């Protein structure tokens, strides 16, 4: 049954999410796109876009949306998909919250001591790689040829406009700290106008 | 009972009116929990944030749980977390149901063609921000690089990579404990 599979999948994702929403995105992508093939990379990219411009934590939004879409992709009706959305969102929270409630106070005292200081520093560094891998695996979808302005570099067919959008958003987000909502809405407008 | 309602409403507000998640929520949580309601002191709030960043899970939900637990135990934690995520979940379900009807319209397709590279950029940018915050140096940069290559090129599961990192961190800590006991724990440099 899809709901049990969703529950188990997102339970594990919650336990291994260190360092916030973006590492959860990497884990959800790996499970939902690569492992279970419930969604295509393109569908997942669109889910991410919507999750970043709607209220709430990006991790929860992505879990809710991925849960919903996975059930639809398996051919179940909308009612089951709504259940899937709720199951995925709650499953992702269960283990982290249990841990916080049980060992939270104790860990607060010990997190800066051995071996936890080293473990957490190592995890922080590892998670950066996780997020980078998630971004890299979205590249083919994001730069795939568009109706106008396709360029061939070596053997790769790239959409020149999308490379420009990427560069602009990357710069504005990293250097100017521009709001993700604004950047996504502007990129959508650009897409609407040029394609 | 009144306290549960207050907890629920406070975190419902925080969950409903912040877009972008954890880091966008922190200032609002601080204003509500420390400034307006005086549930936690400044220091307790900073501790809660630090712990939430250390523990697995979603930052905002973790903070909600800690504040709720502080006021009304486990039940308080559940009330605060549910308040925090209720609106986001309902909103996404609504959007998901609507979007499946509109996604094949050409105009919507074109809009998303423009949005997809922006999504990649918005995931790539935090990589560099996090690297700066984590203090990545030439001696430690191989850790994120190796993790990225294992996942991206070899298709190894991120869960497995995290497990390896946990085991490696623990082993390394045990090794330096033996060799450099005189150093304080915070002066240690990571070089597995």
Short mmCIF file of C-alpha atoms in Angstrom, two decimals:
data_model
loop_
_atom_site.label_atom_id
_atom_site.label_comp_id
_atom_site.label_asym_id
_atom_site.label_seq_id
_atom_site.Cartn_x
_atom_site.Cartn_y
_atom_site.Cartn_z
CA UNK A 1 0.00 0.00 0.00
CA UNK A 2 1.34 3.36 -1.10
CA UNK A 3 0.56 5.12 2.20
CA UNK A 4 2.71 2.72 4.22
CA UNK A 5 5.54 3.09 1.74
CA UNK A 6 5.23 6.88 1.95
CA UNK A 7 5.19 6.77 5.73
CA UNK A 8 8.33 4.67 5.95
CA UNK A 9 10.15 6.68 3.25
CA UNK A 10 9.47 10.05 4.90
CA UNK A 11 10.12 8.70 8.40
CA UNK A 12 13.70 7.91 7.32
CA UNK A 13 14.04 11.23 5.48
CA UNK A 14 13.15 13.09 8.69
CA UNK A 15 15.73 11.23 10.74
CA UNK A 16 18.55 12.00 8.30
CA UNK A 17 17.76 15.67 7.66
CA UNK A 18 20.60 17.58 9.26
CA UNK A 19 20.99 21.28 8.65
CA UNK A 20 17.51 22.30 7.56
CA UNK A 21 15.16 22.38 4.61
CA UNK A 22 17.64 22.19 1.77
CA UNK A 23 19.20 18.94 2.94
CA UNK A 24 15.68 17.56 3.29
CA UNK A 25 15.12 18.50 -0.36
CA UNK A 26 18.19 16.44 -1.30
CA UNK A 27 16.87 13.42 0.63
CA UNK A 28 13.33 13.72 -0.75
CA UNK A 29 14.70 13.97 -4.28
CA UNK A 30 16.84 10.89 -3.83
CA UNK A 31 13.93 8.85 -2.45
CA UNK A 32 11.07 10.12 -4.60
CA UNK A 33 12.82 10.61 -7.96
CA UNK A 34 15.84 8.26 -7.97
CA UNK A 35 14.77 5.40 -5.75
CA UNK A 36 10.99 5.06 -6.13
CA UNK A 37 10.62 6.89 -9.47
CA UNK A 38 7.32 8.35 -8.28
CA UNK A 39 8.19 11.66 -9.91
CA UNK A 40 10.37 12.83 -12.79
CA UNK A 41 13.16 15.33 -12.15
CA UNK A 42 11.12 17.96 -13.95
CA UNK A 43 8.02 17.37 -11.81
CA UNK A 44 10.20 17.54 -8.71
CA UNK A 45 11.78 20.84 -9.84
CA UNK A 46 8.29 22.33 -10.27
CA UNK A 47 7.29 21.12 -6.80
CA UNK A 48 10.37 22.82 -5.37
CA UNK A 49 9.48 26.08 -7.08
CA UNK A 50 5.97 26.06 -5.62
CA UNK A 51 7.22 24.99 -2.17
CA UNK A 52 9.50 28.02 -2.04
CA UNK A 53 6.80 30.57 -2.80
CA UNK A 54 4.06 29.25 -0.49
CA UNK A 55 3.82 29.80 3.30
CA UNK A 56 5.59 27.46 5.68
CA UNK A 57 8.92 25.66 6.01
CA UNK A 58 10.30 24.60 2.59
CA UNK A 59 11.01 21.08 3.93
CA UNK A 60 7.41 20.54 5.05
CA UNK A 61 5.98 22.03 1.87
CA UNK A 62 8.14 19.80 -0.31
CA UNK A 63 7.24 16.71 1.75
CA UNK A 64 3.52 17.52 1.54
CA UNK A 65 3.63 18.13 -2.20
CA UNK A 66 5.85 15.12 -2.96
CA UNK A 67 3.56 12.89 -0.88
CA UNK A 68 0.51 14.10 -2.78
CA UNK A 69 2.13 13.73 -6.21
CA UNK A 70 3.60 10.29 -5.48
CA UNK A 71 0.11 8.91 -4.74
CA UNK A 72 -1.34 10.48 -7.91
CA UNK A 73 1.57 9.07 -9.94
CA UNK A 74 0.75 5.59 -8.66
CA UNK A 75 -2.77 5.99 -10.06
CA UNK A 76 -4.78 6.51 -6.88
CA UNK A 77 -7.70 8.99 -6.60
CA UNK A 78 -7.39 12.49 -5.10
CA UNK A 79 -8.71 11.44 -1.66
CA UNK A 80 -5.82 9.02 -1.22
CA UNK A 81 -3.42 11.72 -2.46
CA UNK A 82 -4.64 14.09 0.26
CA UNK A 83 -4.00 11.31 2.80
CA UNK A 84 -0.57 10.79 1.25
CA UNK A 85 0.24 14.48 1.63
CA UNK A 86 -0.69 14.40 5.32
CA UNK A 87 1.14 11.11 5.94
CA UNK A 88 4.37 12.36 4.33
CA UNK A 89 4.26 15.68 6.22
CA UNK A 90 3.71 14.05 9.62
CA UNK A 91 6.10 11.13 9.04
CA UNK A 92 8.95 13.51 8.35
CA UNK A 93 8.43 15.11 11.79
CA UNK A 94 7.99 12.06 14.01
CA UNK A 95 11.58 10.96 14.66
CA UNK A 96 13.18 14.42 14.96
CA UNK A 97 10.49 15.53 17.43
CA UNK A 98 10.80 12.34 19.46
CA UNK A 99 14.55 12.88 19.67
CA UNK A 100 14.15 16.53 20.70
CA UNK A 101 11.62 15.71 23.40
CA UNK A 102 13.69 12.86 24.83
CA UNK A 103 17.33 13.87 24.48
CA UNK A 104 17.01 17.60 23.68
CA UNK A 105 17.94 18.97 27.06
CA UNK A 106 20.78 16.52 27.53
CA UNK A 107 22.19 17.20 24.08
CA UNK A 108 22.06 20.97 24.59
CA UNK A 109 24.63 20.50 27.36
CA UNK A 110 26.83 18.07 25.45
CA UNK A 111 26.68 19.17 21.83
CA UNK A 112 29.88 21.20 22.09
CA UNK A 113 31.81 18.36 23.71
CA UNK A 114 33.47 15.29 22.24
CA UNK A 115 32.40 13.27 20.35
CA UNK A 116 29.39 15.42 19.37
CA UNK A 117 31.34 18.54 18.37
CA UNK A 118 33.33 16.57 15.80
CA UNK A 119 30.33 14.59 14.60
CA UNK A 120 28.21 17.69 14.07
CA UNK A 121 31.02 19.55 12.33
CA UNK A 122 31.49 16.61 9.99
CA UNK A 123 27.75 16.48 9.34
CA UNK A 124 27.57 20.19 8.55
CA UNK A 125 30.31 19.73 5.95
CA UNK A 126 28.72 16.59 4.48
CA UNK A 127 25.31 18.22 4.13
CA UNK A 128 26.83 20.92 1.90
CA UNK A 129 27.78 18.13 -0.51
CA UNK A 130 24.27 16.68 -0.31
CA UNK A 131 22.71 19.97 -1.34
CA UNK A 132 25.27 20.48 -4.12
CA UNK A 133 24.42 17.02 -5.49
CA UNK A 134 20.72 17.91 -5.46
CA UNK A 135 21.40 21.10 -7.43
CA UNK A 136 23.63 19.25 -9.93
CA UNK A 137 21.07 16.58 -10.64
CA UNK A 138 18.47 19.25 -11.50
CA UNK A 139 20.76 20.85 -14.11
CA UNK A 140 19.78 18.75 -17.19
CA UNK A 141 16.09 19.50 -16.62
CA UNK A 142 16.60 23.17 -15.91
CA UNK A 143 18.80 23.83 -18.95
CA UNK A 144 17.09 21.51 -21.43
CA UNK A 145 16.41 23.03 -24.87
CA UNK A 146 13.56 25.54 -25.02
CA UNK A 147 11.49 26.66 -28.05
CA UNK A 148 13.72 29.71 -28.55
CA UNK A 149 17.40 30.36 -28.04
CA UNK A 150 19.03 26.95 -27.90
CA UNK A 151 22.78 26.75 -28.15
CA UNK A 152 25.01 23.69 -28.53
CA UNK A 153 28.15 23.67 -26.44
CA UNK A 154 30.28 20.59 -27.17
CA UNK A 155 27.65 17.88 -27.25
CA UNK A 156 25.30 19.57 -24.82
CA UNK A 157 22.18 21.32 -26.04
CA UNK A 158 21.48 24.15 -23.65
CA UNK A 159 18.84 26.80 -23.47
CA UNK A 160 20.81 30.04 -23.57
CA UNK A 161 18.07 32.03 -21.84
CA UNK A 162 17.89 29.54 -19.01
CA UNK A 163 21.63 29.75 -18.47
CA UNK A 164 21.23 33.52 -18.20
CA UNK A 165 18.30 33.19 -15.76
CA UNK A 166 20.37 30.78 -13.66
CA UNK A 167 23.36 33.13 -13.53
CA UNK A 168 21.21 36.14 -12.66
CA UNK A 169 19.25 34.38 -9.90
CA UNK A 170 22.40 32.80 -8.49
CA UNK A 171 24.11 36.19 -8.28
CA UNK A 172 21.09 38.02 -6.85
CA UNK A 173 20.47 35.33 -4.26
CA UNK A 174 24.07 34.89 -3.13
CA UNK A 175 25.38 38.46 -3.30
CA UNK A 176 22.28 40.62 -2.94
CA UNK A 177 20.24 38.31 -0.67
CA UNK A 178 17.22 38.87 -2.89
CA UNK A 179 13.98 37.19 -1.79
CA UNK A 180 13.45 33.71 -3.33
CA UNK A 181 9.77 34.52 -3.92
CA UNK A 182 10.62 37.61 -5.94
CA UNK A 183 13.30 35.73 -7.92
CA UNK A 184 10.98 32.83 -8.76
CA UNK A 185 8.12 35.12 -9.77
CA UNK A 186 10.43 37.22 -11.97
CA UNK A 187 11.90 34.12 -13.63
CA UNK A 188 8.37 32.90 -14.33
CA UNK A 189 7.54 36.24 -15.94
CA UNK A 190 10.69 36.06 -18.07
CA UNK A 191 9.75 32.52 -19.13
CA UNK A 192 6.25 33.65 -20.04
CA UNK A 193 7.57 36.54 -22.14
CA UNK A 194 10.35 34.81 -24.08
CA UNK A 195 9.01 31.30 -24.70
CA UNK B 1 -6.39 25.02 28.19
CA UNK B 2 -5.95 28.71 27.45
CA UNK B 3 -2.20 28.15 27.21
CA UNK B 4 -2.66 25.42 24.59
CA UNK B 5 -4.82 27.77 22.52
CA UNK B 6 -2.26 30.53 22.83
CA UNK B 7 0.54 28.16 21.78
CA UNK B 8 -1.47 26.92 18.82
CA UNK B 9 -2.49 30.38 17.63
CA UNK B 10 1.03 31.79 18.00
CA UNK B 11 2.66 29.05 15.93
CA UNK B 12 -0.25 28.98 13.49
CA UNK B 13 0.45 32.65 12.81
CA UNK B 14 4.17 32.01 12.42
CA UNK B 15 3.55 29.10 10.03
CA UNK B 16 0.98 30.96 7.97
CA UNK B 17 2.77 34.24 7.49
CA UNK B 18 6.34 33.21 6.72
CA UNK B 19 7.40 32.12 3.28
CA UNK B 20 10.76 30.45 2.82
CA UNK B 21 10.89 28.40 5.97
CA UNK B 22 13.30 28.08 8.86
CA UNK B 23 15.65 31.00 8.61
CA UNK B 24 12.88 33.35 7.53
CA UNK B 25 10.84 32.22 10.54
CA UNK B 26 13.43 32.78 13.25
CA UNK B 27 12.97 36.57 13.60
CA UNK B 28 9.18 36.16 13.77
CA UNK B 29 9.44 33.35 16.35
CA UNK B 30 11.79 35.48 18.46
CA UNK B 31 9.46 38.44 18.32
CA UNK B 32 6.40 36.38 19.29
CA UNK B 33 7.92 33.99 21.84
CA UNK B 34 10.48 36.25 23.51
CA UNK B 35 9.25 39.78 22.82
CA UNK B 36 5.48 39.56 23.04
CA UNK B 37 4.66 36.54 25.16
CA UNK B 38 7.79 36.30 27.33
CA UNK B 39 7.65 32.52 27.18
CA UNK B 40 11.42 32.21 26.85
CA UNK B 41 14.30 34.53 27.71
CA UNK B 42 16.71 35.68 24.99
CA UNK B 43 19.32 33.15 26.04
CA UNK B 44 16.82 30.30 26.19
CA UNK B 45 15.67 31.23 22.69
CA UNK B 46 19.24 31.19 21.37
CA UNK B 47 19.74 27.79 23.02
CA UNK B 48 16.53 26.54 21.38
CA UNK B 49 17.72 27.74 17.97
CA UNK B 50 21.17 26.18 18.44
CA UNK B 51 19.66 22.87 19.48
CA UNK B 52 17.18 22.94 16.59
CA UNK B 53 20.02 23.41 14.13
CA UNK B 54 21.95 20.51 15.64
CA UNK B 55 19.11 18.01 15.75
CA UNK B 56 17.75 16.37 12.63
CA UNK B 57 14.47 17.64 11.21
CA UNK B 58 12.90 20.89 10.16
CA UNK B 59 14.25 23.96 11.92
CA UNK B 60 10.92 25.75 12.49
CA UNK B 61 9.14 22.60 13.71
CA UNK B 62 12.04 21.82 16.05
CA UNK B 63 11.90 25.28 17.60
CA UNK B 64 8.11 25.02 17.96
CA UNK B 65 8.54 21.67 19.74
CA UNK B 66 11.11 23.05 22.19
CA UNK B 67 8.98 26.09 23.04
CA UNK B 68 5.84 23.96 23.41
CA UNK B 69 7.62 21.43 25.60
CA UNK B 70 8.98 24.21 27.76
CA UNK B 71 5.48 25.53 28.48
CA UNK B 72 3.26 22.45 28.56
CA UNK B 73 5.39 19.32 28.15
CA UNK B 74 4.90 16.82 25.35
CA UNK B 75 1.31 17.91 24.66
CA UNK B 76 2.43 21.51 24.40
CA UNK B 77 5.11 20.47 21.90
CA UNK B 78 2.55 18.65 19.74
CA UNK B 79 0.13 21.59 19.83
CA UNK B 80 2.85 24.07 18.83
CA UNK B 81 4.14 21.88 15.97
CA UNK B 82 0.67 21.14 14.61
CA UNK B 83 -0.17 24.84 14.72
CA UNK B 84 3.02 25.57 12.83
CA UNK B 85 2.43 23.13 9.97
CA UNK B 86 -1.37 23.09 9.61
CA UNK B 87 -1.74 26.00 7.20
CA UNK B 88 1.28 25.10 5.03
CA UNK B 89 -0.05 21.55 4.58
CA UNK B 90 -3.59 22.68 3.69
CA UNK B 91 -2.24 25.32 1.33
CA UNK B 92 0.02 22.87 -0.53
CA UNK B 93 -2.79 20.30 -0.89
CA UNK B 94 -5.01 23.00 -2.39
CA UNK B 95 -2.27 24.14 -4.79
CA UNK B 96 -1.38 20.55 -5.74
CA UNK B 97 -5.02 19.80 -6.60
CA UNK B 98 -5.33 22.96 -8.68
CA UNK B 99 -1.93 22.77 -10.37
CA UNK B 100 -2.58 19.33 -11.85
CA UNK B 101 -5.38 20.92 -13.90
CA UNK B 102 -3.37 23.88 -15.16
CA UNK B 103 0.05 22.39 -15.74
CA UNK B 104 -0.58 21.38 -19.37
CA UNK B 105 -1.63 24.86 -20.48
CA UNK B 106 1.18 26.21 -22.76
CA UNK B 107 1.49 29.51 -20.86
CA UNK B 108 2.01 27.64 -17.57
CA UNK B 109 4.60 25.41 -19.27
CA UNK B 110 6.48 28.49 -20.45
CA UNK B 111 6.40 30.08 -17.01
CA UNK B 112 7.91 26.95 -15.48
CA UNK B 113 10.60 26.77 -18.19
CA UNK B 114 11.79 30.11 -16.85
CA UNK B 115 11.40 29.08 -13.20
CA UNK B 116 13.37 25.80 -13.33
CA UNK B 117 16.84 27.36 -13.73
CA UNK B 118 15.93 29.76 -10.91
CA UNK B 119 15.15 26.79 -8.66
CA UNK B 120 18.59 25.29 -9.37
CA UNK B 121 20.22 28.65 -8.60
CA UNK B 122 18.28 28.94 -5.34
CA UNK B 123 19.57 25.52 -4.25
CA UNK B 124 23.12 26.21 -5.47
CA UNK B 125 23.41 29.56 -3.64
CA UNK B 126 22.96 28.11 -0.11
CA UNK B 127 25.77 25.65 -0.88
CA UNK B 128 28.19 28.58 -0.89
CA UNK B 129 26.54 30.34 2.04
CA UNK B 130 26.66 27.16 4.14
CA UNK B 131 30.28 26.54 3.13
CA UNK B 132 31.23 29.97 4.41
CA UNK B 133 29.25 29.50 7.65
CA UNK B 134 30.71 26.05 8.28
CA UNK B 135 34.20 27.50 7.82
CA UNK B 136 35.23 25.26 4.93
CA UNK B 137 39.01 25.37 4.43
CA UNK B 138 41.39 23.70 2.02
CA UNK B 139 41.82 20.98 4.60
CA UNK B 140 38.10 20.25 4.95
CA UNK B 141 36.75 21.02 1.47
CA UNK B 142 37.19 17.40 0.40
CA UNK B 143 34.36 16.34 2.70
CA UNK B 144 31.53 18.18 0.89
CA UNK B 145 33.20 17.45 -2.47
CA UNK B 146 33.41 13.74 -1.77
CA UNK B 147 29.81 13.66 -0.49
CA UNK B 148 28.56 15.45 -3.62
CA UNK B 149 30.48 13.18 -5.99
CA UNK B 150 29.39 9.99 -4.21
CA UNK B 151 25.75 11.00 -4.54
CA UNK B 152 25.77 12.73 -7.90
CA UNK B 153 28.18 10.55 -9.90
CA UNK B 154 27.97 7.17 -8.20
CA UNK B 155 24.31 7.40 -7.25
CA UNK B 156 24.98 6.48 -3.63
CA UNK B 157 22.06 7.21 -1.31
CA UNK B 158 22.41 10.43 0.75
CA UNK B 159 21.21 8.44 3.77
CA UNK B 160 24.23 6.16 3.45
CA UNK B 161 26.53 9.16 3.02
CA UNK B 162 25.15 10.72 6.24
CA UNK B 163 25.65 7.41 8.06
CA UNK B 164 29.26 7.27 6.89
CA UNK B 165 29.77 10.87 8.04
CA UNK B 166 28.32 10.03 11.48
CA UNK B 167 30.58 7.00 11.85
CA UNK B 168 33.64 8.86 10.57
CA UNK B 169 33.04 11.81 12.90
CA UNK B 170 32.65 9.53 15.88
CA UNK B 171 35.76 7.49 15.02
CA UNK B 172 37.81 10.61 14.42
CA UNK B 173 36.71 12.07 17.74
CA UNK B 174 37.74 8.89 19.56
CA UNK B 175 41.14 8.94 17.82
CA UNK B 176 41.95 12.54 18.70
CA UNK B 177 40.67 12.00 22.21
CA UNK B 178 43.50 9.54 22.65
CA UNK B 179 46.22 11.61 20.97
CA UNK B 180 45.36 15.16 22.07
CA UNK B 181 43.67 14.94 25.43
CA UNK B 182 45.25 18.14 26.71
CA UNK B 183 43.46 20.26 24.10
CA UNK B 184 40.01 21.61 24.89
CA UNK B 185 37.31 20.08 22.70
CA UNK B 186 36.66 23.35 20.87
CA UNK B 187 40.20 23.84 19.68
CA UNK B 188 40.15 20.66 17.65
CA UNK B 189 40.38 20.90 13.91
CA UNK B 190 38.62 18.45 11.72
CA UNK B 191 40.91 16.49 9.42
CA UNK B 192 39.66 12.95 9.25
#
